[in-house]
Short mmCIF file of C-alpha atoms and ligand atoms in Angstrom, two decimals:
data_model
loop_
_atom_site.label_atom_id
_atom_site.label_comp_id
_atom_site.label_asym_id
_atom_site.label_seq_id
_atom_site.Cartn_x
_atom_site.Cartn_y
_atom_site.Cartn_z
CA MET A 1 217.20 116.70 290.43
CA ALA A 2 218.47 120.35 288.87
CA GLY A 3 215.70 120.29 286.49
CA LEU A 4 213.53 119.93 288.67
CA SER A 5 215.04 121.80 291.23
CA THR A 6 215.04 124.87 289.02
CA GLY A 7 211.44 124.92 288.44
CA ILE A 8 210.97 125.30 291.39
CA THR A 9 213.34 127.91 292.57
CA LEU A 10 211.85 130.13 289.36
CA GLY A 11 208.61 128.47 288.84
CA GLY A 12 208.46 129.72 292.62
CA SER A 13 209.08 133.52 291.25
CA GLY A 14 206.55 133.68 289.17
CA HIS A 15 208.45 132.81 285.80
CA ASP A 16 206.45 131.04 283.24
CA ILE A 17 208.52 127.15 283.28
CA THR A 18 208.56 124.78 280.49
CA ILE A 19 210.62 121.33 281.45
CA VAL A 20 211.61 119.10 279.27
CA GLU A 21 212.87 116.09 280.45
CA ARG A 22 214.17 113.55 277.15
CA ALA A 23 212.96 110.28 278.77
CA ASN A 24 209.51 109.18 278.36
CA HIS A 25 209.23 109.33 282.46
CA LEU A 26 210.57 110.61 285.38
CA ARG A 27 213.88 109.03 286.13
CA VAL A 28 213.77 108.38 289.44
CA ASN A 29 216.65 104.39 289.71
CA GLY A 30 219.65 104.97 291.36
CA SER A 31 221.30 104.64 294.30
CA PRO A 32 220.36 107.07 297.50
CA ILE A 33 221.59 110.46 297.41
CA ASP A 34 222.92 113.10 300.26
CA ILE A 35 221.74 116.24 300.79
CA ARG A 36 224.37 117.76 302.64
CA GLY A 37 225.15 121.52 304.01
CA GLU A 38 223.89 124.29 302.70
CA SER A 39 221.42 122.57 299.79
CA LEU A 40 218.94 121.55 303.30
CA ASP A 41 218.70 124.77 303.71
CA VAL A 42 217.84 125.66 300.08
CA ALA A 43 215.46 122.54 300.92
CA GLU A 44 213.89 124.61 303.16
CA HIS A 45 213.67 127.63 301.15
CA MET A 46 211.91 125.30 298.04
CA GLY A 47 209.70 123.58 300.89
CA VAL A 48 210.92 120.14 300.54
CA LEU A 49 212.66 119.36 303.62
CA ASP A 50 210.32 118.37 305.84
CA ALA A 51 209.29 115.87 302.76
CA ILE A 52 213.04 115.07 302.41
CA ARG A 53 213.88 114.25 305.81
CA ALA A 54 210.60 111.92 306.43
CA ARG A 55 211.90 109.64 303.69
CA ARG A 56 215.58 110.03 304.92
CA VAL A 57 217.22 106.15 304.62
CA ASP A 58 219.92 105.19 307.01
CA MET A 59 222.93 104.17 305.23
CA SER A 60 225.69 104.02 307.54
CA GLU A 61 226.03 100.38 307.15
CA ARG A 62 229.76 99.91 306.80
CA ILE A 63 230.78 98.39 303.39
CA GLN A 64 232.19 94.80 303.53
CA PHE A 65 235.06 93.70 300.95
CA VAL A 66 234.82 90.02 300.54
CA GLY A 67 236.63 86.87 298.69
CA GLY A 68 235.67 84.85 295.80
CA ASP A 69 233.41 82.68 298.26
CA GLY A 70 231.73 85.68 300.23
CA GLU A 71 233.78 85.78 303.22
CA LEU A 72 235.21 89.09 304.88
CA LEU A 73 237.67 90.40 303.93
CA ALA A 74 238.37 93.51 305.14
CA GLU A 75 235.75 96.76 306.76
CA LEU A 76 235.40 100.18 305.15
CA PRO A 77 235.45 102.15 308.78
CA ASP A 78 233.03 105.02 309.55
CA THR A 79 235.08 107.52 306.81
CA GLU A 80 232.62 109.57 305.59
CA PHE A 81 233.22 113.04 307.07
CA ASN A 82 229.28 114.87 306.98
CA ASP A 83 229.03 118.88 305.94
CA ARG A 84 226.47 118.82 309.17
CA PRO A 85 225.24 116.79 311.30
CA ASP A 86 221.38 116.70 309.92
CA ASP A 87 223.41 115.32 306.69
CA THR A 88 220.41 113.65 304.74
CA GLU A 89 219.66 110.73 302.59
CA ILE A 90 217.58 109.49 300.76
CA PRO A 91 216.25 107.49 297.47
CA ARG A 92 216.95 109.53 294.30
CA GLU A 93 213.04 107.89 293.47
CA ASP A 94 211.62 109.61 296.84
CA LEU A 95 213.44 112.62 295.84
CA ALA A 96 212.33 113.28 292.20
CA HIS A 97 208.80 112.19 293.29
CA VAL A 98 209.49 114.88 296.24
CA LEU A 99 210.73 117.75 294.14
CA ARG A 100 208.37 116.72 291.18
CA THR A 101 205.52 117.30 293.54
CA ALA A 102 206.61 120.66 294.67
CA LEU A 103 206.45 122.59 291.61
CA ASP A 104 204.05 125.58 291.30
CA PRO A 105 201.34 124.16 289.62
CA THR A 106 202.00 126.43 286.92
CA VAL A 107 205.44 124.66 285.97
CA ARG A 108 205.26 122.73 282.03
CA LEU A 109 206.74 119.38 282.76
CA GLY A 110 206.86 117.32 279.44
CA PHE A 111 208.40 113.76 278.49
CA GLY A 112 210.26 112.58 275.67
CA GLN A 113 210.90 116.42 274.73
CA SER A 114 214.48 118.24 273.84
CA ILE A 115 215.85 120.83 272.56
CA ALA A 116 217.54 119.94 268.52
CA GLU A 117 218.30 123.98 268.25
CA LEU A 118 218.77 127.03 269.89
CA HIS A 119 218.72 130.64 268.40
CA ASP A 120 219.95 133.26 270.69
CA ASP A 121 219.31 136.70 269.18
CA GLY A 122 220.53 139.12 272.57
CA ASN A 123 216.48 139.58 273.56
CA GLY A 124 215.57 136.04 273.30
CA VAL A 125 216.31 132.40 272.74
CA ASP A 126 214.73 130.72 270.01
CA VAL A 127 214.67 126.93 270.50
CA ARG A 128 213.27 124.00 267.98
CA PHE A 129 212.51 121.01 269.83
CA ALA A 130 213.03 116.97 268.59
CA SER A 131 209.07 117.50 267.93
CA GLY A 132 209.71 119.78 265.34
CA GLU A 133 207.93 122.69 267.88
CA GLY A 134 209.30 126.04 268.16
CA GLN A 135 208.58 128.64 271.22
CA ARG A 136 210.83 131.52 272.00
CA TYR A 137 212.13 132.00 275.96
CA ASP A 138 213.82 134.62 277.78
CA ILE A 139 216.14 132.14 278.75
CA VAL A 140 217.07 128.42 279.06
CA VAL A 141 218.72 126.31 281.07
CA GLY A 142 220.04 124.12 280.55
CA ALA A 143 219.90 120.88 283.72
CA ASP A 144 220.80 117.72 281.17
CA GLY A 145 223.22 116.02 283.10
CA MET A 146 226.81 115.73 282.26
CA HIS A 147 226.48 115.16 278.31
CA SER A 148 224.47 118.01 277.87
CA ALA A 149 223.25 118.41 274.28
CA THR A 150 222.05 122.24 275.77
CA ARG A 151 225.88 122.92 276.80
CA SER A 152 227.17 121.10 273.20
CA LEU A 153 224.49 123.24 271.88
CA ALA A 154 225.20 126.31 273.18
CA PHE A 155 228.94 126.03 274.01
CA GLY A 156 230.89 123.14 271.57
CA PRO A 157 231.55 120.16 271.77
CA GLU A 158 231.89 117.70 275.12
CA ASP A 159 235.05 117.41 275.42
CA GLN A 160 236.74 120.56 275.94
CA PHE A 161 235.18 120.07 279.14
CA LEU A 162 234.57 116.45 279.98
CA ARG A 163 237.41 115.24 282.63
CA HIS A 164 237.78 111.54 282.89
CA LEU A 165 238.69 109.80 286.27
CA GLY A 166 239.55 106.89 285.33
CA PHE A 167 236.29 104.60 286.35
CA TYR A 168 232.64 103.19 284.62
CA VAL A 169 229.65 102.93 287.45
CA ALA A 170 226.36 100.66 286.79
CA LEU A 171 223.68 100.81 288.90
CA THR A 172 220.90 98.15 288.99
CA ASP A 173 217.30 96.99 290.33
CA LEU A 174 218.48 93.12 292.05
CA PRO A 175 214.20 92.94 292.26
CA ASP A 176 212.43 90.83 293.95
CA ARG A 177 215.60 89.53 295.52
CA ALA A 178 215.86 88.50 298.98
CA GLN A 179 217.76 90.46 301.89
CA PRO A 180 221.41 89.71 301.10
CA ASP A 181 223.76 88.04 304.37
CA ARG A 182 225.90 90.83 304.36
CA ARG A 183 224.06 94.74 304.09
CA ASN A 184 226.86 95.90 301.84
CA PRO A 185 229.08 93.81 300.00
CA MET A 186 231.57 94.40 297.55
CA TYR A 187 234.34 92.19 295.72
CA ASN A 188 237.08 93.68 293.98
CA THR A 189 239.32 91.73 291.28
CA PRO A 190 242.44 93.39 289.78
CA GLY A 191 240.89 97.02 288.19
CA ARG A 192 237.21 96.05 289.13
CA MET A 193 234.28 95.83 291.83
CA ALA A 194 230.73 93.97 292.08
CA GLY A 195 228.57 95.09 295.00
CA ILE A 196 224.79 95.51 296.83
CA ALA A 197 224.54 98.27 298.25
CA THR A 198 220.30 97.57 300.25
CA TYR A 199 218.66 100.04 301.19
CA ARG A 200 215.15 99.30 303.46
CA ASP A 201 213.56 96.30 301.95
CA LYS A 202 215.75 97.34 298.08
CA ALA A 203 218.79 96.41 296.62
CA LEU A 204 220.68 97.46 294.09
CA ALA A 205 223.64 95.99 291.93
CA VAL A 206 227.15 98.54 292.02
CA PHE A 207 229.92 97.80 289.41
CA MET A 208 232.49 100.41 288.90
CA PHE A 209 235.66 99.37 287.09
CA ARG A 210 239.24 100.72 285.91
CA SER A 211 239.39 101.62 281.84
CA PRO A 212 239.81 104.74 280.11
CA TRP A 213 237.91 106.61 277.83
CA ILE A 214 235.85 104.35 276.32
CA ASP A 215 233.71 106.14 272.58
CA TYR A 216 229.92 104.86 272.26
CA ASP A 217 226.78 106.42 271.78
CA TYR A 218 225.64 106.73 275.42
CA HIS A 219 222.18 106.71 274.52
CA ASP A 220 222.56 102.97 273.53
CA LEU A 221 221.94 100.92 276.51
CA ASP A 222 222.80 97.43 275.23
CA ALA A 223 226.74 99.25 274.56
CA GLN A 224 226.36 100.87 278.24
CA LYS A 225 225.18 96.39 278.99
CA GLN A 226 227.72 94.94 276.01
CA ILE A 227 230.23 97.03 277.43
CA LEU A 228 229.83 96.30 281.45
CA ARG A 229 229.71 92.20 280.57
CA ASP A 230 233.28 93.07 278.59
CA ALA A 231 235.03 93.98 281.60
CA PHE A 232 233.88 91.89 283.83
CA ALA A 233 234.14 88.66 281.28
CA GLY A 234 235.74 86.14 283.16
CA HIS A 235 234.95 86.78 286.16
CA ALA A 236 232.35 84.27 288.31
CA ALA A 237 233.09 84.15 291.51
CA TRP A 238 230.92 85.66 294.10
CA LYS A 239 227.90 86.83 292.41
CA VAL A 240 229.17 88.52 289.43
CA PRO A 241 227.00 86.56 287.37
CA GLU A 242 223.77 86.44 289.31
CA LEU A 243 223.98 90.83 289.49
CA LEU A 244 226.04 90.89 285.75
CA ASP A 245 222.41 89.23 284.51
CA ALA A 246 219.91 91.67 286.45
CA ALA A 247 221.88 94.75 284.93
CA THR A 248 221.11 92.46 282.27
CA ASP A 249 217.63 92.59 281.87
CA ASP A 250 217.10 96.42 283.33
CA SER A 251 216.03 98.54 281.54
CA GLU A 252 216.37 101.29 283.15
CA LEU A 253 220.22 100.69 283.81
CA TYR A 254 222.39 103.30 285.15
CA PHE A 255 226.10 103.30 283.55
CA ASP A 256 228.28 105.83 282.71
CA SER A 257 232.03 107.08 283.25
CA VAL A 258 232.97 108.66 286.29
CA SER A 259 234.19 111.70 285.15
CA GLN A 260 233.68 115.91 286.04
CA ILE A 261 233.05 118.81 284.27
CA ARG A 262 235.44 121.81 284.63
CA MET A 263 233.45 125.10 282.44
CA PRO A 264 235.57 128.74 282.20
CA THR A 265 231.88 130.54 282.70
CA TRP A 266 228.47 128.13 282.81
CA HIS A 267 226.81 131.07 280.58
CA ARG A 268 226.69 132.39 276.82
CA GLY A 269 224.37 134.92 276.52
CA ARG A 270 220.94 134.09 277.47
CA VAL A 271 221.70 130.37 277.69
CA VAL A 272 222.82 128.86 280.96
CA LEU A 273 224.00 125.85 283.24
CA VAL A 274 222.98 124.10 286.30
CA GLY A 275 223.72 120.75 288.21
CA ASP A 276 226.29 118.54 286.27
CA ALA A 277 225.66 120.11 283.13
CA ALA A 278 228.06 123.32 284.14
CA HIS A 279 229.79 120.92 287.11
CA CYS A 280 229.22 117.53 287.25
CA ALA A 281 231.67 116.65 290.33
CA SER A 282 231.21 112.85 289.96
CA PRO A 283 229.94 110.26 292.13
CA LEU A 284 232.89 109.36 294.11
CA SER A 285 232.58 113.29 295.36
CA GLY A 286 228.85 112.04 297.11
CA ARG A 287 227.72 116.10 295.95
CA GLY A 288 226.26 116.36 293.31
CA THR A 289 222.71 116.74 294.25
CA SER A 290 223.74 119.12 296.33
CA LEU A 291 225.29 121.31 293.79
CA ALA A 292 222.19 120.94 291.62
CA MET A 293 220.16 122.46 294.56
CA THR A 294 222.74 125.01 295.45
CA GLY A 295 222.61 125.91 291.58
CA ALA A 296 218.67 125.97 291.35
CA TRP A 297 218.79 128.38 294.47
CA LEU A 298 221.57 130.86 293.89
CA LEU A 299 219.78 131.29 289.98
CA ALA A 300 216.96 132.03 290.85
CA GLU A 301 218.21 134.94 293.05
CA ALA A 302 220.43 135.98 290.78
CA LEU A 303 217.79 136.42 288.97
CA ALA A 304 215.93 138.35 291.07
CA ASP A 305 218.49 140.06 292.21
CA HIS A 306 219.30 141.40 288.70
CA SER A 307 215.79 141.11 286.80
CA ASP A 308 217.39 143.72 284.22
CA ASP A 309 220.36 142.93 283.31
CA ILE A 310 220.17 138.54 282.63
CA ARG A 311 224.50 139.03 282.32
CA ALA A 312 225.06 140.71 285.61
CA ALA A 313 222.21 137.76 287.45
CA PHE A 314 224.26 134.97 286.17
CA ASN A 315 227.61 136.79 286.59
CA GLN A 316 226.85 136.69 290.47
CA TYR A 317 225.47 133.21 290.32
CA GLU A 318 228.27 132.14 288.59
CA ARG A 319 230.60 133.71 291.87
CA GLU A 320 228.10 132.20 294.13
CA GLN A 321 227.72 129.22 293.14
CA LEU A 322 231.78 128.44 292.19
CA PRO A 323 232.76 127.91 295.96
CA HIS A 324 230.67 124.53 296.36
CA VAL A 325 232.03 123.60 292.93
CA THR A 326 235.36 123.69 293.47
CA ARG A 327 234.66 121.92 297.29
CA ALA A 328 233.01 119.38 295.99
CA GLN A 329 235.14 118.54 292.76
CA ALA A 330 238.22 118.76 294.81
CA THR A 331 236.35 115.93 297.48
CA ALA A 332 236.25 113.10 294.67
CA GLY A 333 240.45 112.07 294.40
CA PRO A 334 240.28 109.73 296.45
CA GLY A 335 237.60 107.21 297.17
CA GLY A 336 238.32 105.24 293.23
CA ASP A 337 241.52 103.64 294.87
CA VAL A 338 239.71 102.40 297.72
CA LEU A 339 237.50 100.77 296.28
CA VAL A 340 238.85 99.01 292.84
CA PRO A 341 242.38 98.80 293.64
CA ALA A 342 244.19 98.27 290.51
CA THR A 343 246.30 95.24 291.21
CA GLN A 344 245.99 92.59 293.15
CA SER A 345 248.50 93.63 295.73
CA ASP A 346 247.19 96.96 295.61
CA ILE A 347 243.82 95.53 297.07
CA ASP A 348 245.62 93.22 299.71
CA ALA A 349 247.68 96.32 300.71
CA ARG A 350 244.35 97.93 301.29
CA ASN A 351 242.56 94.87 303.68
CA GLN A 352 245.72 94.51 305.42
CA ARG A 353 245.50 98.68 305.56
CA LEU A 354 241.86 98.56 306.73
CA GLY A 355 241.84 95.27 308.93
CA ALA A 356 244.54 97.10 311.22
CA LEU A 357 242.37 99.89 311.51
CA THR A 358 239.00 97.81 311.76
CA PRO A 359 238.50 96.48 316.21
C1 LIG B 401 219.26 107.57 285.86
C2 LIG B 401 220.06 108.23 287.09
C3 LIG B 401 220.85 107.56 288.20
C4 LIG B 401 221.60 107.85 288.69
N1 LIG B 401 222.35 107.44 289.91
C5 LIG B 401 222.92 107.79 290.82
C6 LIG B 401 223.49 107.29 291.76
O1 LIG B 401 223.55 105.91 291.65
N2 LIG B 401 225.08 108.02 292.50
C7 LIG B 401 224.79 109.12 292.24
O2 LIG B 401 225.89 109.42 292.31
N3 LIG B 401 224.88 109.73 290.52
C8 LIG B 401 223.49 109.42 290.06
N4 LIG B 401 222.97 109.79 288.91
C9 LIG B 401 223.56 111.06 288.38
C10 LIG B 401 223.01 112.30 289.37
O3 LIG B 401 221.88 112.48 289.62
C11 LIG B 401 223.57 113.78 288.82
O4 LIG B 401 225.07 113.60 290.02
C12 LIG B 401 223.00 115.35 290.53
O5 LIG B 401 221.45 114.62 291.32
C13 LIG B 401 222.97 116.27 290.38
O6 LIG B 401 221.88 116.29 288.56
P1 LIG B 401 221.27 116.48 287.44
O7 LIG B 401 219.61 116.85 287.42
O8 LIG B 401 222.22 117.68 286.87
O9 LIG B 401 221.77 115.46 286.53
P2 LIG B 401 221.25 114.38 286.29
O10 LIG B 401 220.82 113.59 287.56
O11 LIG B 401 222.37 113.35 285.08
O12 LIG B 401 219.99 114.71 285.10
C14 LIG B 401 219.48 115.22 284.15
C15 LIG B 401 217.88 114.59 283.42
O13 LIG B 401 218.37 115.42 282.08
C16 LIG B 401 218.05 114.41 280.89
N5 LIG B 401 218.21 114.71 279.63
C17 LIG B 401 220.47 113.95 279.27
N6 LIG B 401 219.24 114.93 278.20
C18 LIG B 401 218.66 115.54 277.48
C19 LIG B 401 218.19 115.82 276.66
N7 LIG B 401 219.20 116.04 275.25
N8 LIG B 401 216.94 116.65 276.63
C20 LIG B 401 216.42 116.46 277.73
N9 LIG B 401 216.21 116.10 278.91
C21 LIG B 401 217.72 115.28 279.03
C22 LIG B 401 218.34 112.86 281.65
O14 LIG B 401 217.36 111.90 280.89
C23 LIG B 401 218.63 113.78 283.09
O15 LIG B 401 216.32 113.32 283.80
C24 LIG B 401 222.04 109.10 288.10
C25 LIG B 401 221.73 110.06 286.91
C26 LIG B 401 220.39 109.40 286.19
C27 LIG B 401 220.45 110.22 285.67
#
């Protein structure tokens, strides 16, 4: 989302842009995402607001916590506070296609490609791609997500910047699935949550579990599936086995730690980071995509304001983006305890508390 957004904002201001995506296709899976607050204005400037609005989905149906036989135990009231009444939720796949379509035709978008080496000599950056090809650029924008390889090349190892919040998350399509008897059921055992989220005629399996940091190769999909199965081993109630089977069959499973990226600066020389690569707020914030779009816009504005001074441009971008990031990262706190209570008594206490709130 950050990469395509930056392609739109910089491509639109006359720069010559190449985007490289490691996957060999546009990565469109995931759950619907929020476009909030100022990022709606950014979407308008980018010329994509109408297309986003036309594809909005209504996700206001309540989450229902269920027991092992699917019985209703408690409902999550509408606790979500919008930044603005016109905040919009759109399927991730729709947003990806809207952004891709909005790219200026001069922007090159290459798949199955990533950066292997960077050399910044102060006047430009020599990039060697994994394919072996080389090219020189004025600037390199790292928009490659929480585990950004660009960030590792320019700023050093990830562990300096990543704060694990103690959870892992997984999402998978439930293809050809009849609509479930409830719209958004979630089933808890201590430290684990498995659920279903529905929108339009689609259903997604959602998993979250508590865990300390797990060291594994996060490009290894089979390892991710095994970690997920291990986390739910011995938990066969409700629809857990069926949901795990869907995750195991999915070649596009989304699996990651729930973490934040916190860095003292997002630029070094002629390399600058946008989106999760710079400041992942975690899925618990619900603001990652809004931040990615806002950052792409502010970066393009800053480069336009300081076309002859990269350092001044990057400083302005950071100064203007930082308040949005600070706020988004601060909102990620308590959600995990509500969705994934640590013990059975925490689950019971949550259900009791929510039961008292629901009419
Ligand atoms: C498949 C997928 C599903 C997601 N689903 C959800 C969800 O359901 N809920 C949620 O809250 N958040 C989800 N996210 C995260 C969410 O998209 C981001 O938090 C937010 O949109 C910020 O976007 P971003 O572009 O900075 O990062 P990301 O959306 O993570 O995008 C980074 C992109 O960079 C690519 N990439 C990674 N490494 C390299 C490399 N070395 N070279 C080139 N390209 C690389 C990735 O394939 C990806 O397309 C998902 C991310 C992905 C990739």
